[in-house]
Coordinates of C-alpha atoms in Angstrom, one line a residue:
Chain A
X938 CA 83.4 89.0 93.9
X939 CA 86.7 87.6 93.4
X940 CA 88.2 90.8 91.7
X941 CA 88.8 93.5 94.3
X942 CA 88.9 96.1 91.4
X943 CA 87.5 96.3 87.9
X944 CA 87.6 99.2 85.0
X945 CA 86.5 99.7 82.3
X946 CA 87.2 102.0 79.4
X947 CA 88.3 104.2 82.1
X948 CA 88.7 107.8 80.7
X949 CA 89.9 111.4 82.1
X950 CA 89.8 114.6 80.4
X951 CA 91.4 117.9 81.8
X952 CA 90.2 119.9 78.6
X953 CA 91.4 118.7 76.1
X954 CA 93.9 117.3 77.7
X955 CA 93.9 113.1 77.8
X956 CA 95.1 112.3 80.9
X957 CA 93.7 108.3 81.8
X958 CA 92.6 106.8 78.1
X959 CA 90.1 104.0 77.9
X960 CA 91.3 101.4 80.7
X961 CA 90.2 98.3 80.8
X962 CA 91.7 96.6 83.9
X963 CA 90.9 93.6 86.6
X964 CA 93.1 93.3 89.5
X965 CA 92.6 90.1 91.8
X966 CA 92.7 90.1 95.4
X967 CA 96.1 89.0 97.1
X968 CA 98.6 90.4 94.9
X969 CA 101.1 93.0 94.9
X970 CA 100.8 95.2 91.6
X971 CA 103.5 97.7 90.6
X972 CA 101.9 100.6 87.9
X973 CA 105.4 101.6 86.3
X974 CA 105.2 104.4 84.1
X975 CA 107.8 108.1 83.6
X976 CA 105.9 111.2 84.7
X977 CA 102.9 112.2 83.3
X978 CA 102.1 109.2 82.3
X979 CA 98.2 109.0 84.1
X980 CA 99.6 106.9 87.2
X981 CA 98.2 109.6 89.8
X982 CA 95.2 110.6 88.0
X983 CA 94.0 106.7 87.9
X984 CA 95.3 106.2 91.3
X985 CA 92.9 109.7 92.2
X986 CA 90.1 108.1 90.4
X987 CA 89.9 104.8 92.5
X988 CA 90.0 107.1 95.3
X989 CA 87.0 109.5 94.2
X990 CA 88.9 112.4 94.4
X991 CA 88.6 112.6 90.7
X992 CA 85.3 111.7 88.9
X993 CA 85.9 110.0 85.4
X994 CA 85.1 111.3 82.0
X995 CA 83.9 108.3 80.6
X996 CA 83.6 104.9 82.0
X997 CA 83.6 103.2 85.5
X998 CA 85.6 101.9 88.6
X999 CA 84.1 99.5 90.4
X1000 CA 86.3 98.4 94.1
X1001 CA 84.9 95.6 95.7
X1002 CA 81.6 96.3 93.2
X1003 CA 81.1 99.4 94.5
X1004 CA 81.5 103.2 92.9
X1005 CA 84.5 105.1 94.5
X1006 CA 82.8 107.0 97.6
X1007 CA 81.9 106.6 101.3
X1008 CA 82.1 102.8 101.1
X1009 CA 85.3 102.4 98.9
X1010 CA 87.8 104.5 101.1
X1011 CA 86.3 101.8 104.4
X1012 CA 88.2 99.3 102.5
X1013 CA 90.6 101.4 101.0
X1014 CA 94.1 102.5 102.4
X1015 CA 95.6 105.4 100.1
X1016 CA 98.9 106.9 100.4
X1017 CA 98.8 110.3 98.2
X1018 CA 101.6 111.6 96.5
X1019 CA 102.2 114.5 99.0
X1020 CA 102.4 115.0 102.5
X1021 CA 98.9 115.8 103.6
X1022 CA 99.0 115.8 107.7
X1023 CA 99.2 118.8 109.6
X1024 CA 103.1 120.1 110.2
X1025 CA 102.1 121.4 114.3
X1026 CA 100.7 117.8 115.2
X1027 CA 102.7 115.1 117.2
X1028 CA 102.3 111.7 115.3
X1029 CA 100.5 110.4 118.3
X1030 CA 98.0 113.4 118.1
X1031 CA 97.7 111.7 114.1
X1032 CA 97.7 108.4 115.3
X1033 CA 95.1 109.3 117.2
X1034 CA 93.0 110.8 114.5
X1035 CA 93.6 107.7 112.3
X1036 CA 92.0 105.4 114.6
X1037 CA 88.9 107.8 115.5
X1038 CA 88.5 108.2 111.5
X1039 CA 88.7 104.4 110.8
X1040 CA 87.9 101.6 111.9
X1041 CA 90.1 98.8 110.6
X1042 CA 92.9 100.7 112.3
X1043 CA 95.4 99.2 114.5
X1044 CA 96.9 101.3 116.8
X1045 CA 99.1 98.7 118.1
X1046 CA 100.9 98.1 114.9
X1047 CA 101.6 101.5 114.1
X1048 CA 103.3 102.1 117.5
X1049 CA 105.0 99.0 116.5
X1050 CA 106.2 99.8 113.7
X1051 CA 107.2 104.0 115.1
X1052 CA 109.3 101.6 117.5
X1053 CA 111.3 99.7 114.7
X1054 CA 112.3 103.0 112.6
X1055 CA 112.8 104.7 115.8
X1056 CA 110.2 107.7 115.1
X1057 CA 109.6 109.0 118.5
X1058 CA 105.7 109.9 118.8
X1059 CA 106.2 112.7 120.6
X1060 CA 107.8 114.8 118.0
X1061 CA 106.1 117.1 115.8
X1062 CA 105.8 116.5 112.3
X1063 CA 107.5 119.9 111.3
X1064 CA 110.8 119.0 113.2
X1065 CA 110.9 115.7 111.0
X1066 CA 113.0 115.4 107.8
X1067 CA 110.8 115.0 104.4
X1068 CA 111.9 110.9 104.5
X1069 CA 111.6 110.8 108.3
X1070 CA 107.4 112.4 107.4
X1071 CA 107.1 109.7 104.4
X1072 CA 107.6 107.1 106.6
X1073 CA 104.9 108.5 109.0
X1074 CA 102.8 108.4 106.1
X1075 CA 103.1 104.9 105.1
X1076 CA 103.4 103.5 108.5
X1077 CA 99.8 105.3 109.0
X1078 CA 98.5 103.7 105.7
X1079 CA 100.3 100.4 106.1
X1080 CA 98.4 99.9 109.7
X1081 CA 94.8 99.7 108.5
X1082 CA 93.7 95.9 107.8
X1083 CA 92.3 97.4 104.5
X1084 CA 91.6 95.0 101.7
X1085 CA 93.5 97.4 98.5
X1086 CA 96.3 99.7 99.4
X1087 CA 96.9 102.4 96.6
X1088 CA 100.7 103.9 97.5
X1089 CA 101.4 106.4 95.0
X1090 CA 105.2 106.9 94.7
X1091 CA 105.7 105.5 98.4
X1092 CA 109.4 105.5 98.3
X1093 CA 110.0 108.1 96.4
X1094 CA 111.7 110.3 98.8
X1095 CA 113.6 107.9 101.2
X1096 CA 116.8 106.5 101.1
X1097 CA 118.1 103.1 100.3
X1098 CA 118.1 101.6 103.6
X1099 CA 114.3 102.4 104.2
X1100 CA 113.4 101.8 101.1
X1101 CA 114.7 98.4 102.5
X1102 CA 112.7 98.7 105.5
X1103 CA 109.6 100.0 103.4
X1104 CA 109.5 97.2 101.5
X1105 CA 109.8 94.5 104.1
X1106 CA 107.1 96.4 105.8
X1107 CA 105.4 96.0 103.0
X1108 CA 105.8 92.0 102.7
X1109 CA 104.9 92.1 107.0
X1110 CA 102.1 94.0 107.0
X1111 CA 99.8 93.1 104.5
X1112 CA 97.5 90.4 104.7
X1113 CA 97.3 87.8 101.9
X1114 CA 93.5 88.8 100.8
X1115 CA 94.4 92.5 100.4
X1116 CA 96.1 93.8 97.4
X1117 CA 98.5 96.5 96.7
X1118 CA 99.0 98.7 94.2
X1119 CA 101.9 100.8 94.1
X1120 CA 103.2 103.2 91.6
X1121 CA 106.5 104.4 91.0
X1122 CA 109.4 105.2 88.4
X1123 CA 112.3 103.4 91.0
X1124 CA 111.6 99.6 89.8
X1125 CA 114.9 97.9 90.4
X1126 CA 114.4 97.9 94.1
X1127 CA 110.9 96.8 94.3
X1128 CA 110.5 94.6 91.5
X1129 CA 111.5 91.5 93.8
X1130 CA 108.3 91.7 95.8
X1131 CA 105.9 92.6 93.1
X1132 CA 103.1 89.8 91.2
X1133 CA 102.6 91.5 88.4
X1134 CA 103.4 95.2 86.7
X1135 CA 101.5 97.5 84.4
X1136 CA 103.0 99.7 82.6
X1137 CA 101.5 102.9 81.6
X1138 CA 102.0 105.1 78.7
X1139 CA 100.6 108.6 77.7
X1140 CA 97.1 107.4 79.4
X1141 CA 97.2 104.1 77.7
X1142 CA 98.3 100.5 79.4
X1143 CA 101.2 99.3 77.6
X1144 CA 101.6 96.0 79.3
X1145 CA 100.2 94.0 82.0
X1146 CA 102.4 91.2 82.7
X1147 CA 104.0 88.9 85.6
X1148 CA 107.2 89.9 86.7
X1149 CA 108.8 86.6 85.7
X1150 CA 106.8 86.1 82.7
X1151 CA 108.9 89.2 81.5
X1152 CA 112.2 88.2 82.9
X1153 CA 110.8 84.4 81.1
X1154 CA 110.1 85.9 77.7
X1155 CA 112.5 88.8 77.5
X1156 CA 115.3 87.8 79.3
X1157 CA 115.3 91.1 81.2
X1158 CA 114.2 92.6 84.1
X1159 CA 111.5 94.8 84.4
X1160 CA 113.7 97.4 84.9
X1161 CA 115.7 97.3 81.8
X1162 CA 112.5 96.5 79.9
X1163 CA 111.1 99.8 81.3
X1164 CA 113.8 101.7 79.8
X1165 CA 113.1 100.0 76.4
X1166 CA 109.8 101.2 76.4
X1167 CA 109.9 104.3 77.7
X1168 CA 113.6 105.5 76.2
X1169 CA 113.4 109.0 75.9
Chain B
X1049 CA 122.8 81.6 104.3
X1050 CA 121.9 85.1 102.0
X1051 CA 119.4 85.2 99.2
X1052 CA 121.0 85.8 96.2
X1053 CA 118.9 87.1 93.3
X1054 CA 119.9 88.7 89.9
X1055 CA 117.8 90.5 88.0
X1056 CA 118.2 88.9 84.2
X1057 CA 116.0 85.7 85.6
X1058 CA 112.7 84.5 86.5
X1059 CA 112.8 85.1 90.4
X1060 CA 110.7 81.9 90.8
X1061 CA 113.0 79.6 89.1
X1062 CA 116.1 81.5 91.2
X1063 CA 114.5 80.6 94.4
X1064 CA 114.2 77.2 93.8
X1065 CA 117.9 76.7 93.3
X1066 CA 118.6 78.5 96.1
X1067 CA 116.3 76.5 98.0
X1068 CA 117.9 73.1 97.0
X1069 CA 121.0 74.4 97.8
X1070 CA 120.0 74.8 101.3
X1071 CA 118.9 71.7 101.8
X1072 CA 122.2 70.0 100.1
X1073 CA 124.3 72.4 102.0
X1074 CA 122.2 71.4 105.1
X1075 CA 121.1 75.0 106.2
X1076 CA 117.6 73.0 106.0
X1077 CA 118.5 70.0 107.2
X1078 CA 116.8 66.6 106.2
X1079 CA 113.3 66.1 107.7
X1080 CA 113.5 69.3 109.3
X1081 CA 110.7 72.2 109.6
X1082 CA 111.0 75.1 106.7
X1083 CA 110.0 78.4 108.0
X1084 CA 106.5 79.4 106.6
X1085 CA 105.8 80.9 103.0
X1086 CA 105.3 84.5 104.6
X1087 CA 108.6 84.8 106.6
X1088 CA 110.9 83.2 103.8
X1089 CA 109.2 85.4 101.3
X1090 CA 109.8 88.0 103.9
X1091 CA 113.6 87.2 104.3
X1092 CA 114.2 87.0 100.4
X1093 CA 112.7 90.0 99.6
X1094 CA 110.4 88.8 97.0
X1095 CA 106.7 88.8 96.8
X1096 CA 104.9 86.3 99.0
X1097 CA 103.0 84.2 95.6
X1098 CA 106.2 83.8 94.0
X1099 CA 108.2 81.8 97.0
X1100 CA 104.5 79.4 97.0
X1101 CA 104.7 79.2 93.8
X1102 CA 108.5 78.0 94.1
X1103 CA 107.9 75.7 97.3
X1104 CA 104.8 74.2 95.0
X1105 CA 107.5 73.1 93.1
X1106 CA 109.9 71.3 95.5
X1107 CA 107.0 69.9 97.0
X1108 CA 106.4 68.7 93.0
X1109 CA 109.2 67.4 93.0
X1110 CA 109.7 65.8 96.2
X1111 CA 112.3 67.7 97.9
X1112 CA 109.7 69.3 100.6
X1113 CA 106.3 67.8 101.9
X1114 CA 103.6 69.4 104.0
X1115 CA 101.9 68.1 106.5
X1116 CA 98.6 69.6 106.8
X1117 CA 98.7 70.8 110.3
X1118 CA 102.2 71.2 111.2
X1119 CA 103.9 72.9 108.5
X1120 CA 106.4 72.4 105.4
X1121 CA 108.7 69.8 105.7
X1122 CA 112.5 68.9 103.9
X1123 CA 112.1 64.8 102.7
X1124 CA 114.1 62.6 104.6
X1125 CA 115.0 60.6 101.2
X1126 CA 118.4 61.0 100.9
X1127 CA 119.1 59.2 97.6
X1128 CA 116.9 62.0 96.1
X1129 CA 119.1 64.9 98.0
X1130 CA 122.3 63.2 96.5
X1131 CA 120.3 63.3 92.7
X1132 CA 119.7 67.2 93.1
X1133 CA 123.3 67.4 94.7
X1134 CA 124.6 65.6 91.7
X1135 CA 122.6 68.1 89.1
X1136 CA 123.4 71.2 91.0
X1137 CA 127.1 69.7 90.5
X1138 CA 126.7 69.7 87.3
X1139 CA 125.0 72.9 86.5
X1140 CA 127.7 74.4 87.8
X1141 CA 130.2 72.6 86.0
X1142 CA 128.7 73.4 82.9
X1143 CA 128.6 76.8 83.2
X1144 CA 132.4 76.6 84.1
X1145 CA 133.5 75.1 81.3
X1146 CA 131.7 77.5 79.0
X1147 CA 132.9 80.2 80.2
X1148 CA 136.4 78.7 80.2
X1149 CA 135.7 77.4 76.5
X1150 CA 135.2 80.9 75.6
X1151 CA 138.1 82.5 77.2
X1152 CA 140.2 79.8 74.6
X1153 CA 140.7 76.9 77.0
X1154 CA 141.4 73.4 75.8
X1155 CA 139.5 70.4 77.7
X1156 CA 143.1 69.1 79.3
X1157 CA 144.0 72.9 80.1
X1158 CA 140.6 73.3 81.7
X1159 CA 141.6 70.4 83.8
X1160 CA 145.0 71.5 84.8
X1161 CA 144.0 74.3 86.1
X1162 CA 141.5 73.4 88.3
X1163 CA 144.5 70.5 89.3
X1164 CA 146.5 73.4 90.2
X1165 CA 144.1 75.5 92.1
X1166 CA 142.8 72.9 94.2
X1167 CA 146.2 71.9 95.0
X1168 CA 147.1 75.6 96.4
X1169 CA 143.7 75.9 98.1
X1170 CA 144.9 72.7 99.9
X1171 CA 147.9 74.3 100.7

């Protein structure tokens, strides 16, 4: 199996609402994907969907050839959008609970990486600043040896200096059989360490291009080209 | 020596200009070890495939070699340094003069100036 995920004519329905329509994707292993698209767009709900906390409408997911379920989330490192860990725990109570719930997790690198943005394992969760709690989050995700990482929106909330951080953790942590798929609506910053992007419009895939096959062809980056294609 | 990539450009082709210019410059020098793929993708802030992809290139080329157990190498031909100094040179060059050729400049008052600059750097 050399792709690590495959859809096809992927499709949710809230109602009659379209959120996810007909996707037909194949993502390799050992790349770095960016899924660019404005809100609304169907970024979370396919992200939720690879993660089986969302069944689809019509169509299938297949991650390492297997249905979302028990299986998938072994292999599977997911960052939600929100903040999902309890506010009264110390993160080395959650650390903890990461490493009794899965087993590709490594302790040692999370503490590591605690160390480098000088998060204090001791403190509670609820003392911690909303960026201060997203790094948690990622630092929890980014220390499984998973083989896909979904991040949806992970640097949304933090500042430019730890988005700088974030994203070199990103380059240091993974290994170059996993893949990552991130999603987000800030591309300038991260489009440097990205393979390729998909945009995603009203449901629908748009594009699914190289990063320098863009900046080849269009003589843009993918930011600017982003604002074409979504200008509001 | 910081990485210096804009945004208008394919990243790949960026980095290898910025890689030759490190080993004209002698940040790498001749015959010397490169750091591995990871860490210099790591250090440029751009996605791990896309420095390979780039080093595949110089390696192409014949500015880097690897040897299969001990790493990525800089060649120790120098003639073929001086050729990539000498088009470098002239990249830059070119873009010079366009940009001088658009602000109105004549060939000879392109050159005076440049005459007159160096002379107060020197100074």
């Amino acid at each position: 199996m050399n792709n690590i995920l495959e859809c096809k004519n992927l499709t949710k329905a809230f109602g009659n609402k379209v959120a996810l329509n007909d996707v037909t994707l194949s993502i390799p292993r050992g790349r770095i994907i960016g899924l660019l698209g404005p809100n609304a767009s169907g970024k979370s709900t396919f992200i939720k969907l690879c993660n089986d906390l969302l069944t689809p409408t019509r169509g299938e997911i297949l991650i390492d050839g297997k249905r979302p379920g028990v299986e998938t989330k072994k292999i599977v490192s997911y960052l939600p959008e929100r903040n999902y860990l309890n506010e009264w725990m110390r993160v080395s109570d959650i650390v903890g609970f990461f490493r009794d719930f899965y087993d590709d997790f490594n302790v040692e690198k999370a503490y590591d990486m605690l160390n480098r943005l000088d998060i204090n394992p001791r403190d509670k969760l609820k003392t911690m600043s909303k960026g201060t709690k997203e790094k948690v989050q990622l630092i929890l995700v980014m220390s499984r040896e998973a083989q896909l990482y979904m991040l949806d929106e992970p640097i949304g909330g933090v500042d430019p200096a730890a988005r700088d951080y974030i994203l070199d953790t990103i380059l240091g942590n993974y290994n170059e059989n996993a893949t990552i798929i991130l999603s987000t609506h800030i591309i300038s910053d991260i489009e440097k360490i990205l393979d390729e992007v998909i945009f995603i419009k009203e449901g629908r895939i748009v594009l699914n291009k190289t990063v320098d096959e863009i900046r080849e062809e269009t003589g843009k980056s993918v930011d600017s080209l982003f604002r074409e294609v979504f200008r509001c | 020596m910081a990485w210096e990539l804009k945004s208008d450009r394919p990243i790949y082709a960026q980095l290898i200009e910025q890689i030759e210019l490190r080993i004209c410059s002698g940040v790498y020098p001749l015959g010397s070890k490169i750091p591995p793929v990871r860490e210099l993708a790591q250090e440029a802030a751009v996605n791990p495939n896309t420095m390979q992809r780039a080093l595949a290139k110089l390696e192409e080329d014949g500015l880097l070699y690897t040897n299969r157990t001990a790493g990525r190498f800089v060649t120790e031909d120098v003639k073929l340094v001086k050729q990539v100094r000498n088009k470098l040179a002239r990249e830059h060059a070119q873009i010079f003069i366009k940009k001088m050729t658009e602000l109105g400049f004549e060939h000879d008052e392109i050159l005076s100036i440049i005459n007159s600059i160096m002379k107060e750097m020197k100074e």
